[in-house]
PDB file of C-alpha atoms and ligand atoms in Angstrom:
ATOM      1  CA  MET A 253     118.377  98.678  20.493  1.00  0.00           C
ATOM      2  CA  LYS A 254     115.308  98.480  23.240  1.00  0.00           C
ATOM      3  CA  THR A 255     111.945  99.548  22.804  1.00  0.00           C
ATOM      4  CA  VAL A 256     109.923  99.918  26.026  1.00  0.00           C
ATOM      5  CA  LYS A 257     105.782 100.547  26.486  1.00  0.00           C
ATOM      6  CA  SER A 258     106.117 101.120  30.288  1.00  0.00           C
ATOM      7  CA  ILE A 259     106.923 105.176  31.323  1.00  0.00           C
ATOM      8  CA  LEU A 260     108.657 103.160  35.285  1.00  0.00           C
ATOM      9  CA  GLU A 261     110.995 101.075  33.322  1.00  0.00           C
ATOM     10  CA  LEU A 262     111.812 103.755  30.584  1.00  0.00           C
ATOM     11  CA  LYS A 263     112.791 106.110  34.300  1.00  0.00           C
ATOM     12  CA  GLU A 264     115.289 103.482  35.969  1.00  0.00           C
ATOM     13  CA  ILE A 265     116.807 103.580  32.146  1.00  0.00           C
ATOM     14  CA  VAL A 266     117.682 106.892  32.018  1.00  0.00           C
ATOM     15  CA  ALA A 267     117.960 107.680  35.981  1.00  0.00           C
ATOM     16  CA  LYS A 268     121.552 104.393  35.297  1.00  0.00           C
ATOM     17  CA  GLN A 269     122.236 106.471  32.153  1.00  0.00           C
ATOM     18  CA  LYS A 270     122.550 110.174  34.087  1.00  0.00           C
ATOM     19  CA  THR A 271     123.998 108.536  37.245  1.00  0.00           C
ATOM     20  CA  ASN A 272     126.493 107.594  34.856  1.00  0.00           C
ATOM     21  CA  GLY A 273     127.193 110.694  33.618  1.00  0.00           C
ATOM     22  CA  LYS A 274     125.812 110.306  29.982  1.00  0.00           C
ATOM     23  CA  LYS A 275     123.542 113.479  27.954  1.00  0.00           C
ATOM     24  CA  ILE A 276     119.928 112.710  26.946  1.00  0.00           C
ATOM     25  CA  GLY A 277     118.529 113.390  23.565  1.00  0.00           C
ATOM     26  CA  PHE A 278     115.207 113.194  23.236  1.00  0.00           C
ATOM     27  CA  VAL A 279     113.762 113.767  19.862  1.00  0.00           C
ATOM     28  CA  PRO A 280     109.335 113.694  20.322  1.00  0.00           C
ATOM     29  CA  THR A 281     107.276 112.104  17.157  1.00  0.00           C
ATOM     30  CA  MET A 282     104.325 110.438  16.378  1.00  0.00           C
ATOM     31  CA  GLY A 283     106.292 107.732  14.274  1.00  0.00           C
ATOM     32  CA  TYR A 284     105.634 106.744  11.159  1.00  0.00           C
ATOM     33  CA  LEU A 285     109.393 108.676  10.659  1.00  0.00           C
ATOM     34  CA  HIS A 286     110.991 109.511   7.693  1.00  0.00           C
ATOM     35  CA  GLU A 287     114.049 112.020   6.826  1.00  0.00           C
ATOM     36  CA  GLY A 288     112.697 114.474   8.306  1.00  0.00           C
ATOM     37  CA  HIS A 289     112.440 112.584  11.518  1.00  0.00           C
ATOM     38  CA  LEU A 290     115.705 111.021  11.349  1.00  0.00           C
ATOM     39  CA  SER A 291     117.703 114.435  10.860  1.00  0.00           C
ATOM     40  CA  LEU A 292     115.958 115.571  14.542  1.00  0.00           C
ATOM     41  CA  MET A 293     118.068 111.450  15.780  1.00  0.00           C
ATOM     42  CA  ARG A 294     120.839 112.161  13.628  1.00  0.00           C
ATOM     43  CA  ALA A 295     121.413 115.812  15.917  1.00  0.00           C
ATOM     44  CA  SER A 296     120.679 114.674  18.972  1.00  0.00           C
ATOM     45  CA  LYS A 297     123.041 111.647  18.466  1.00  0.00           C
ATOM     46  CA  ASN A 298     125.879 113.828  17.436  1.00  0.00           C
ATOM     47  CA  LYS A 299     125.147 116.276  20.219  1.00  0.00           C
ATOM     48  CA  THR A 300     124.605 113.966  23.525  1.00  0.00           C
ATOM     49  CA  ASP A 301     125.447 109.774  24.464  1.00  0.00           C
ATOM     50  CA  PHE A 302     122.659 108.664  25.162  1.00  0.00           C
ATOM     51  CA  THR A 303     119.304 109.578  22.331  1.00  0.00           C
ATOM     52  CA  ILE A 304     115.839 108.822  22.826  1.00  0.00           C
ATOM     53  CA  VAL A 305     112.867 108.513  20.705  1.00  0.00           C
ATOM     54  CA  SER A 306     109.203 108.566  21.620  1.00  0.00           C
ATOM     55  CA  ILE A 307     106.174 107.191  19.350  1.00  0.00           C
ATOM     56  CA  PHE A 308     103.104 108.180  20.567  1.00  0.00           C
ATOM     57  CA  VAL A 309      99.946 109.357  18.592  1.00  0.00           C
ATOM     58  CA  ASN A 310      98.935 111.708  20.651  1.00  0.00           C
ATOM     59  CA  PRO A 311      94.666 111.714  20.612  1.00  0.00           C
ATOM     60  CA  THR A 312      94.572 115.474  22.823  1.00  0.00           C
ATOM     61  CA  GLN A 313      96.262 116.324  19.276  1.00  0.00           C
ATOM     62  CA  PHE A 314      93.880 115.413  16.968  1.00  0.00           C
ATOM     63  CA  GLY A 315      90.219 118.213  16.708  1.00  0.00           C
ATOM     64  CA  PRO A 316      87.324 115.880  16.644  1.00  0.00           C
ATOM     65  CA  LYS A 317      86.434 116.055  13.163  1.00  0.00           C
ATOM     66  CA  GLU A 318      90.527 115.549  12.483  1.00  0.00           C
ATOM     67  CA  ASP A 319      93.002 111.774  11.201  1.00  0.00           C
ATOM     68  CA  LEU A 320      93.534 110.226  14.858  1.00  0.00           C
ATOM     69  CA  ALA A 321      91.806 107.319  13.382  1.00  0.00           C
ATOM     70  CA  THR A 322      93.659 107.022  10.424  1.00  0.00           C
ATOM     71  CA  TYR A 323      97.220 108.014  11.202  1.00  0.00           C
ATOM     72  CA  PRO A 324     100.114 105.869   9.459  1.00  0.00           C
ATOM     73  CA  ARG A 325     101.419 103.813  12.631  1.00  0.00           C
ATOM     74  CA  ASP A 326     104.205 100.769  11.491  1.00  0.00           C
ATOM     75  CA  LEU A 327     105.935 100.793  14.852  1.00  0.00           C
ATOM     76  CA  LYS A 328     108.301  97.605  12.909  1.00  0.00           C
ATOM     77  CA  ARG A 329     109.114 100.014   9.936  1.00  0.00           C
ATOM     78  CA  ASP A 330     109.486 102.625  12.616  1.00  0.00           C
ATOM     79  CA  GLN A 331     112.382 100.530  15.148  1.00  0.00           C
ATOM     80  CA  ALA A 332     114.118  99.526  11.747  1.00  0.00           C
ATOM     81  CA  LEU A 333     114.822 103.056  11.186  1.00  0.00           C
ATOM     82  CA  CYS A 334     115.999 104.847  14.028  1.00  0.00           C
ATOM     83  CA  GLU A 335     117.929 101.177  14.360  1.00  0.00           C
ATOM     84  CA  SER A 336     119.601 102.129  11.619  1.00  0.00           C
ATOM     85  CA  VAL A 337     121.115 105.615  13.094  1.00  0.00           C
ATOM     86  CA  GLY A 338     121.619 105.485  15.945  1.00  0.00           C
ATOM     87  CA  VAL A 339     118.752 105.146  18.293  1.00  0.00           C
ATOM     88  CA  ASP A 340     119.983 104.218  22.125  1.00  0.00           C
ATOM     89  CA  LEU A 341     116.029 103.903  23.473  1.00  0.00           C
ATOM     90  CA  ILE A 342     112.844 104.065  21.583  1.00  0.00           C
ATOM     91  CA  PHE A 343     109.266 104.721  24.311  1.00  0.00           C
ATOM     92  CA  ALA A 344     106.273 103.536  22.294  1.00  0.00           C
ATOM     93  CA  PRO A 345     103.959 103.333  25.179  1.00  0.00           C
ATOM     94  CA  GLU A 346     100.007 103.163  24.602  1.00  0.00           C
ATOM     95  CA  VAL A 347      97.683 105.582  25.430  1.00  0.00           C
ATOM     96  CA  SER A 348      96.849 103.719  28.622  1.00  0.00           C
ATOM     97  CA  GLU A 349      99.711 104.380  29.807  1.00  0.00           C
ATOM     98  CA  MET A 350     100.153 107.443  28.979  1.00  0.00           C
ATOM     99  CA  TYR A 351      96.460 109.366  29.698  1.00  0.00           C
ATOM    100  CA  PRO A 352      94.854 106.967  32.428  1.00  0.00           C
ATOM    101  CA  GLU A 353      91.517 106.624  33.244  1.00  0.00           C
ATOM    102  CA  GLY A 354      90.127 109.849  35.119  1.00  0.00           C
ATOM    103  CA  TYR A 355      93.371 111.504  33.647  1.00  0.00           C
ATOM    104  CA  SER A 356      92.373 115.386  33.080  1.00  0.00           C
ATOM    105  CA  THR A 357      95.830 117.225  33.720  1.00  0.00           C
ATOM    106  CA  TYR A 358      97.505 119.685  30.909  1.00  0.00           C
ATOM    107  CA  VAL A 359      99.454 122.565  29.990  1.00  0.00           C
ATOM    108  CA  ASP A 360      98.240 125.284  28.130  1.00  0.00           C
ATOM    109  CA  CYS A 361      99.659 127.587  26.910  1.00  0.00           C
ATOM    110  CA  GLU A 362      96.830 130.888  26.687  1.00  0.00           C
ATOM    111  CA  GLY A 363      98.600 132.956  25.437  1.00  0.00           C
ATOM    112  CA  ASN A 364      97.717 134.591  21.780  1.00  0.00           C
ATOM    113  CA  ILE A 365     100.846 132.385  20.022  1.00  0.00           C
ATOM    114  CA  THR A 366      99.046 129.466  20.249  1.00  0.00           C
ATOM    115  CA  LYS A 367      95.597 131.368  18.742  1.00  0.00           C
ATOM    116  CA  GLN A 368      97.201 132.112  15.373  1.00  0.00           C
ATOM    117  CA  LEU A 369      98.358 130.523  12.155  1.00  0.00           C
ATOM    118  CA  CYS A 370      96.960 126.756  12.864  1.00  0.00           C
ATOM    119  CA  GLY A 371      95.772 127.537  16.560  1.00  0.00           C
ATOM    120  CA  ALA A 372      93.101 129.940  14.559  1.00  0.00           C
ATOM    121  CA  THR A 373      92.212 126.527  13.017  1.00  0.00           C
ATOM    122  CA  ARG A 374      93.245 123.977  15.463  1.00  0.00           C
ATOM    123  CA  PRO A 375      91.700 125.225  18.735  1.00  0.00           C
ATOM    124  CA  THR A 376      92.580 122.418  20.818  1.00  0.00           C
ATOM    125  CA  HIS A 377      95.898 121.718  19.338  1.00  0.00           C
ATOM    126  CA  PHE A 378      98.554 123.560  20.900  1.00  0.00           C
ATOM    127  CA  LYS A 379      97.336 122.078  24.083  1.00  0.00           C
ATOM    128  CA  GLY A 380      96.786 118.805  23.581  1.00  0.00           C
ATOM    129  CA  VAL A 381     101.412 119.845  22.564  1.00  0.00           C
ATOM    130  CA  THR A 382     102.299 121.073  25.551  1.00  0.00           C
ATOM    131  CA  SER A 383     100.590 118.431  27.603  1.00  0.00           C
ATOM    132  CA  VAL A 384     101.905 115.339  26.034  1.00  0.00           C
ATOM    133  CA  VAL A 385     105.574 117.151  25.726  1.00  0.00           C
ATOM    134  CA  SER A 386     105.176 118.238  29.219  1.00  0.00           C
ATOM    135  CA  LYS A 387     104.516 115.128  29.843  1.00  0.00           C
ATOM    136  CA  LEU A 388     106.860 113.423  27.657  1.00  0.00           C
ATOM    137  CA  PHE A 389     109.606 115.940  29.189  1.00  0.00           C
ATOM    138  CA  ASN A 390     109.371 115.290  33.197  1.00  0.00           C
ATOM    139  CA  ILE A 391     108.947 111.640  31.531  1.00  0.00           C
ATOM    140  CA  VAL A 392     112.205 110.853  29.993  1.00  0.00           C
ATOM    141  CA  GLN A 393     114.378 114.574  31.458  1.00  0.00           C
ATOM    142  CA  PRO A 394     116.026 114.885  28.785  1.00  0.00           C
ATOM    143  CA  ASN A 395     119.571 117.491  28.614  1.00  0.00           C
ATOM    144  CA  PHE A 396     118.180 118.589  24.570  1.00  0.00           C
ATOM    145  CA  ALA A 397     115.459 118.249  23.223  1.00  0.00           C
ATOM    146  CA  PHE A 398     115.465 118.219  19.091  1.00  0.00           C
ATOM    147  CA  PHE A 399     112.276 119.300  17.343  1.00  0.00           C
ATOM    148  CA  GLY A 400     111.518 120.588  13.570  1.00  0.00           C
ATOM    149  CA  GLN A 401     111.431 123.700  11.768  1.00  0.00           C
ATOM    150  CA  LYS A 402     109.081 121.753   9.879  1.00  0.00           C
ATOM    151  CA  ASP A 403     106.684 123.310  12.729  1.00  0.00           C
ATOM    152  CA  ALA A 404     107.614 126.224  13.326  1.00  0.00           C
ATOM    153  CA  GLN A 405     104.838 127.504  15.249  1.00  0.00           C
ATOM    154  CA  GLN A 406     105.077 124.573  17.651  1.00  0.00           C
ATOM    155  CA  VAL A 407     108.771 124.749  17.716  1.00  0.00           C
ATOM    156  CA  ALA A 408     108.130 129.084  19.121  1.00  0.00           C
ATOM    157  CA  ILE A 409     105.449 127.524  21.803  1.00  0.00           C
ATOM    158  CA  ILE A 410     107.366 124.835  22.698  1.00  0.00           C
ATOM    159  CA  GLU A 411     110.579 126.991  23.452  1.00  0.00           C
ATOM    160  CA  LYS A 412     108.632 129.597  25.266  1.00  0.00           C
ATOM    161  CA  MET A 413     106.943 127.472  27.271  1.00  0.00           C
ATOM    162  CA  VAL A 414     109.885 125.636  28.318  1.00  0.00           C
ATOM    163  CA  ARG A 415     111.729 129.537  29.626  1.00  0.00           C
ATOM    164  CA  GLU A 416     108.654 129.719  31.760  1.00  0.00           C
ATOM    165  CA  LEU A 417     107.741 126.173  33.337  1.00  0.00           C
ATOM    166  CA  ASN A 418     111.735 125.962  33.265  1.00  0.00           C
ATOM    167  CA  PHE A 419     112.302 122.612  32.262  1.00  0.00           C
ATOM    168  CA  PRO A 420     115.528 122.931  32.841  1.00  0.00           C
ATOM    169  CA  ILE A 421     115.979 121.200  29.245  1.00  0.00           C
ATOM    170  CA  GLU A 422     117.317 122.741  25.873  1.00  0.00           C
ATOM    171  CA  ILE A 423     115.046 122.683  23.188  1.00  0.00           C
ATOM    172  CA  VAL A 424     117.449 122.238  19.064  1.00  0.00           C
ATOM    173  CA  PRO A 425     115.266 123.568  16.028  1.00  0.00           C
ATOM    174  CA  CYS A 426     116.675 121.773  13.391  1.00  0.00           C
ATOM    175  CA  PRO A 427     116.400 122.760  10.326  1.00  0.00           C
ATOM    176  CA  ILE A 428     113.062 121.042   7.621  1.00  0.00           C
ATOM    177  CA  VAL A 429     114.038 118.558   5.208  1.00  0.00           C
ATOM    178  CA  ARG A 430     112.248 118.286   2.592  1.00  0.00           C
ATOM    179  CA  GLU A 431     111.600 115.486  -0.686  1.00  0.00           C
ATOM    180  CA  ALA A 432     114.329 115.952  -3.869  1.00  0.00           C
ATOM    181  CA  ASP A 433     111.368 118.234  -5.592  1.00  0.00           C
ATOM    182  CA  GLY A 434     110.681 120.553  -2.566  1.00  0.00           C
ATOM    183  CA  LEU A 435     107.633 118.727  -0.989  1.00  0.00           C
ATOM    184  CA  ALA A 436     108.321 119.151   2.949  1.00  0.00           C
ATOM    185  CA  MET A 437     108.629 115.942   4.487  1.00  0.00           C
ATOM    186  CA  SER A 438     105.596 114.463   6.717  1.00  0.00           C
ATOM    187  CA  SER A 439     104.089 111.725   7.760  1.00  0.00           C
ATOM    188  CA  ARG A 440     100.417 113.342   6.327  1.00  0.00           C
ATOM    189  CA  ASN A 441     102.375 114.010   2.468  1.00  0.00           C
ATOM    190  CA  THR A 442     101.056 110.027   2.632  1.00  0.00           C
ATOM    191  CA  TYR A 443      98.068 110.958   2.462  1.00  0.00           C
ATOM    192  CA  LEU A 444      97.442 112.801  -0.672  1.00  0.00           C
ATOM    193  CA  SER A 445      96.861 111.493  -4.354  1.00  0.00           C
ATOM    194  CA  GLU A 446      98.645 111.811  -6.945  1.00  0.00           C
ATOM    195  CA  ASP A 447      98.091 114.363  -8.579  1.00  0.00           C
ATOM    196  CA  ALA A 448      97.832 115.956  -5.434  1.00  0.00           C
ATOM    197  CA  ARG A 449     101.076 114.798  -4.411  1.00  0.00           C
ATOM    198  CA  LYS A 450     102.235 117.557  -7.993  1.00  0.00           C
ATOM    199  CA  GLU A 451     100.104 120.415  -7.310  1.00  0.00           C
ATOM    200  CA  ALA A 452     101.166 120.262  -3.706  1.00  0.00           C
ATOM    201  CA  LEU A 453     104.403 121.306  -5.142  1.00  0.00           C
ATOM    202  CA  VAL A 454     103.191 124.909  -5.788  1.00  0.00           C
ATOM    203  CA  LEU A 455     103.940 125.554  -1.811  1.00  0.00           C
ATOM    204  CA  HIS A 456     107.329 125.551  -1.788  1.00  0.00           C
ATOM    205  CA  LYS A 457     107.281 127.381  -4.382  1.00  0.00           C
ATOM    206  CA  ALA A 458     105.676 130.316  -3.660  1.00  0.00           C
ATOM    207  CA  LEU A 459     107.679 130.140  -0.178  1.00  0.00           C
ATOM    208  CA  LEU A 460     110.880 130.446  -2.901  1.00  0.00           C
ATOM    209  CA  GLU A 461     109.055 133.034  -4.910  1.00  0.00           C
ATOM    210  CA  ALA A 462     108.778 135.039  -1.260  1.00  0.00           C
ATOM    211  CA  LYS A 463     112.864 134.724  -1.003  1.00  0.00           C
ATOM    212  CA  THR A 464     113.468 135.694  -4.513  1.00  0.00           C
ATOM    213  CA  LEU A 465     111.071 138.792  -3.719  1.00  0.00           C
ATOM    214  CA  ILE A 466     112.960 139.822  -0.444  1.00  0.00           C
ATOM    215  CA  GLU A 467     116.176 139.306  -1.740  1.00  0.00           C
ATOM    216  CA  ASN A 468     115.287 141.730  -4.614  1.00  0.00           C
ATOM    217  CA  GLY A 469     114.177 144.562  -1.826  1.00  0.00           C
ATOM    218  CA  GLU A 470     110.519 143.714  -0.863  1.00  0.00           C
ATOM    219  CA  THR A 471     109.734 143.998   2.483  1.00  0.00           C
ATOM    220  CA  ASP A 472     105.876 144.595   2.167  1.00  0.00           C
ATOM    221  CA  THR A 473     104.283 141.572   3.243  1.00  0.00           C
ATOM    222  CA  LYS A 474     101.131 142.344   1.620  1.00  0.00           C
ATOM    223  CA  VAL A 475     102.953 141.929  -2.278  1.00  0.00           C
ATOM    224  CA  LEU A 476     104.700 138.982  -0.403  1.00  0.00           C
ATOM    225  CA  ILE A 477     101.280 137.253   0.090  1.00  0.00           C
ATOM    226  CA  ASN A 478      99.054 138.385  -2.937  1.00  0.00           C
ATOM    227  CA  GLU A 479     101.948 137.127  -4.495  1.00  0.00           C
ATOM    228  CA  MET A 480     102.190 133.511  -2.924  1.00  0.00           C
ATOM    229  CA  THR A 481      98.215 133.485  -2.500  1.00  0.00           C
ATOM    230  CA  ASN A 482      98.611 133.841  -6.714  1.00  0.00           C
ATOM    231  CA  THR A 483     101.276 130.997  -6.882  1.00  0.00           C
ATOM    232  CA  ILE A 484      99.597 128.399  -4.307  1.00  0.00           C
ATOM    233  CA  LYS A 485      96.003 128.898  -6.647  1.00  0.00           C
ATOM    234  CA  SER A 486      97.813 128.013  -9.718  1.00  0.00           C
ATOM    235  CA  SER A 487      96.797 124.600  -7.809  1.00  0.00           C
ATOM    236  CA  LYS A 488      92.852 123.866  -9.363  1.00  0.00           C
ATOM    237  CA  LEU A 489      93.309 121.727  -5.217  1.00  0.00           C
ATOM    238  CA  ALA A 490      95.166 123.656  -2.947  1.00  0.00           C
ATOM    239  CA  VAL A 491      92.494 125.186  -0.390  1.00  0.00           C
ATOM    240  CA  ILE A 492      94.742 128.368   1.202  1.00  0.00           C
ATOM    241  CA  ASP A 493      93.665 127.762   5.074  1.00  0.00           C
ATOM    242  CA  TYR A 494      96.713 131.224   5.812  1.00  0.00           C
ATOM    243  CA  VAL A 495      98.994 132.425   4.229  1.00  0.00           C
ATOM    244  CA  GLN A 496     100.864 135.039   7.076  1.00  0.00           C
ATOM    245  CA  VAL A 497     104.100 136.723   7.110  1.00  0.00           C
ATOM    246  CA  VAL A 498     104.784 136.808  10.941  1.00  0.00           C
ATOM    247  CA  ASP A 499     106.956 138.067  13.980  1.00  0.00           C
ATOM    248  CA  THR A 500     109.415 134.695  14.920  1.00  0.00           C
ATOM    249  CA  GLN A 501     108.597 134.984  18.580  1.00  0.00           C
ATOM    250  CA  SER A 502     104.982 136.136  19.033  1.00  0.00           C
ATOM    251  CA  LEU A 503     103.872 135.475  15.755  1.00  0.00           C
ATOM    252  CA  GLU A 504     101.755 138.075  15.480  1.00  0.00           C
ATOM    253  CA  SER A 505     101.520 139.725  11.373  1.00  0.00           C
ATOM    254  CA  ILE A 506     103.491 142.069  10.829  1.00  0.00           C
ATOM    255  CA  ALA A 507     103.353 144.821   7.733  1.00  0.00           C
ATOM    256  CA  THR A 508     106.807 144.884   6.442  1.00  0.00           C
ATOM    257  CA  LEU A 509     109.808 142.640   7.164  1.00  0.00           C
ATOM    258  CA  GLU A 510     111.775 144.063  10.041  1.00  0.00           C
ATOM    259  CA  ASP A 511     115.046 142.098  10.277  1.00  0.00           C
ATOM    260  CA  GLU A 512     113.691 138.176  11.509  1.00  0.00           C
ATOM    261  CA  PHE A 513     110.433 137.238  10.772  1.00  0.00           C
ATOM    262  CA  LEU A 514     107.889 134.025   9.458  1.00  0.00           C
ATOM    263  CA  ILE A 515     106.115 133.122   6.251  1.00  0.00           C
ATOM    264  CA  ALA A 516     104.362 130.221   7.075  1.00  0.00           C
ATOM    265  CA  LEU A 517     101.427 128.756   5.318  1.00  0.00           C
ATOM    266  CA  ALA A 518      99.228 125.736   5.511  1.00  0.00           C
ATOM    267  CA  VAL A 519      97.067 124.893   2.259  1.00  0.00           C
ATOM    268  CA  LYS A 520      94.236 121.491   2.529  1.00  0.00           C
ATOM    269  CA  PHE A 521      94.853 119.209  -1.089  1.00  0.00           C
ATOM    270  CA  GLY A 522      91.382 117.393  -0.342  1.00  0.00           C
ATOM    271  CA  ASN A 523      91.319 116.163   3.257  1.00  0.00           C
ATOM    272  CA  THR A 524      94.992 116.678   3.857  1.00  0.00           C
ATOM    273  CA  ARG A 525      96.350 119.951   4.967  1.00  0.00           C
ATOM    274  CA  LEU A 526     100.118 120.527   4.634  1.00  0.00           C
ATOM    275  CA  ILE A 527     102.346 123.531   6.520  1.00  0.00           C
ATOM    276  CA  ASP A 528     105.399 124.510   5.418  1.00  0.00           C
ATOM    277  CA  ASN A 529     107.493 127.962   6.408  1.00  0.00           C
ATOM    278  CA  TYR A 530     110.596 129.932   5.253  1.00  0.00           C
ATOM    279  CA  ARG A 531     112.447 131.677   8.236  1.00  0.00           C
ATOM    280  CA  GLY A 532     114.755 134.464   7.173  1.00  0.00           C
ATOM    281  CA  GLN A 533     116.166 138.211   8.000  1.00  0.00           C
ATOM    282  CA  VAL A 534     116.285 141.386   6.293  1.00  0.00           C
ATOM    283  CA  GLY A 535     119.536 141.808   4.695  1.00  0.00           C
ATOM    284  CA  GLY A 536     120.152 137.837   6.313  1.00  0.00           C
ATOM    285  CA  PHE A 537     120.780 136.532   2.662  1.00  0.00           C
TER     286      PHE A 537
HETATM  287  P1  LIG B 869     105.921 114.188  14.303  1.00  0.00           P
HETATM  288  O1  LIG B 869     106.123 113.217  14.471  1.00  0.00           O
HETATM  289  O2  LIG B 869     105.497 114.993  12.547  1.00  0.00           O
HETATM  290  O3  LIG B 869     105.001 114.934  15.138  1.00  0.00           O
HETATM  291  O4  LIG B 869     107.342 115.325  13.840  1.00  0.00           O
HETATM  292  C1  LIG B 869     107.816 114.952  14.840  1.00  0.00           C
HETATM  293  C2  LIG B 869     108.995 115.669  14.883  1.00  0.00           C
HETATM  294  O5  LIG B 869     109.677 115.461  13.293  1.00  0.00           O
HETATM  295  C3  LIG B 869     108.687 117.330  14.730  1.00  0.00           C
HETATM  296  O6  LIG B 869     109.414 117.578  15.388  1.00  0.00           O
HETATM  297  C4  LIG B 869     108.738 117.695  13.514  1.00  0.00           C
HETATM  298  O7  LIG B 869     108.650 118.685  13.631  1.00  0.00           O
HETATM  299  C5  LIG B 869     109.397 117.394  13.420  1.00  0.00           C
HETATM  300  N1  LIG B 869     109.902 116.758  11.924  1.00  0.00           N
HETATM  301  C6  LIG B 869     108.363 116.553  10.965  1.00  0.00           C
HETATM  302  N2  LIG B 869     108.918 116.422   9.781  1.00  0.00           N
HETATM  303  C7  LIG B 869     109.508 117.028   9.178  1.00  0.00           C
HETATM  304  C8  LIG B 869     110.565 117.297   8.294  1.00  0.00           C
HETATM  305  N3  LIG B 869     110.173 117.427   6.610  1.00  0.00           N
HETATM  306  N4  LIG B 869     111.754 118.491   8.609  1.00  0.00           N
HETATM  307  C9  LIG B 869     112.290 118.682  10.245  1.00  0.00           C
HETATM  308  N5  LIG B 869     111.858 118.067  10.516  1.00  0.00           N
HETATM  309  C10 LIG B 869     110.764 117.328  11.254  1.00  0.00           C
END
């Protein structure tokens, strides 16, 4: 399994694979891989002939006060994990390869969809995401691209971008992978202190409580949000950014559950901001 740093070399390899009729699967990541990432790679292996994983800590999606400098990085470890699931190629460009001096072109989804939820406290984040994903899509030219439902807002925005900019790519959303105790896997979990790691379980607990209430017929999102907020507040370390119930497409808040819905939350433990969500359908359990 090769690791390529140059855009030109990557493009040449992809062109060769496509000439041979191979379907390309693409898994964009920021590295420091865990089972969540590996599940996307396995999904790609199942659906396509040639799986490319990008490992790139994209500076344009971090705010000025965020964790770009400290974001965990370990290419050797990531290469071994990719190899273990049979990835065909890693694309790990330097920042200067992706954003050469004078770089100034961005792709920005201006809809409300980027301003809700995480967009409210991270106003430039999704512009960085749509820009880098567009660049990566143009470089890799995959047939399928795999994204985790863990970042539900990201999936909704990328799907909209692909539709509106006519990328000839099928987006494949993949389920959230959790630790044995329920915490959603994230590269950022490594930042958590021992106490915060224990208390972070309130996120999953709150979502499960909401799920039970819904199964018992609750459709008032205020009631759900109140319950989840109380559960999260049982942790002394938790500081809520948002707890919301939204439409799965527009990501606008909804007052009453109808059909498909997304319950999304973001909570800070010290400087570590964790997100989690539950996507469901009324009567669809
Ligand atoms: P990241 O490296 O955090 O940018 O994530 C790269 C991809 O992995 C994104 O599509 C994420 O949604 C996905 N991902 C991250 N954590 C998980 C998880 N726990 N379960 C499923 N997918 C995940």
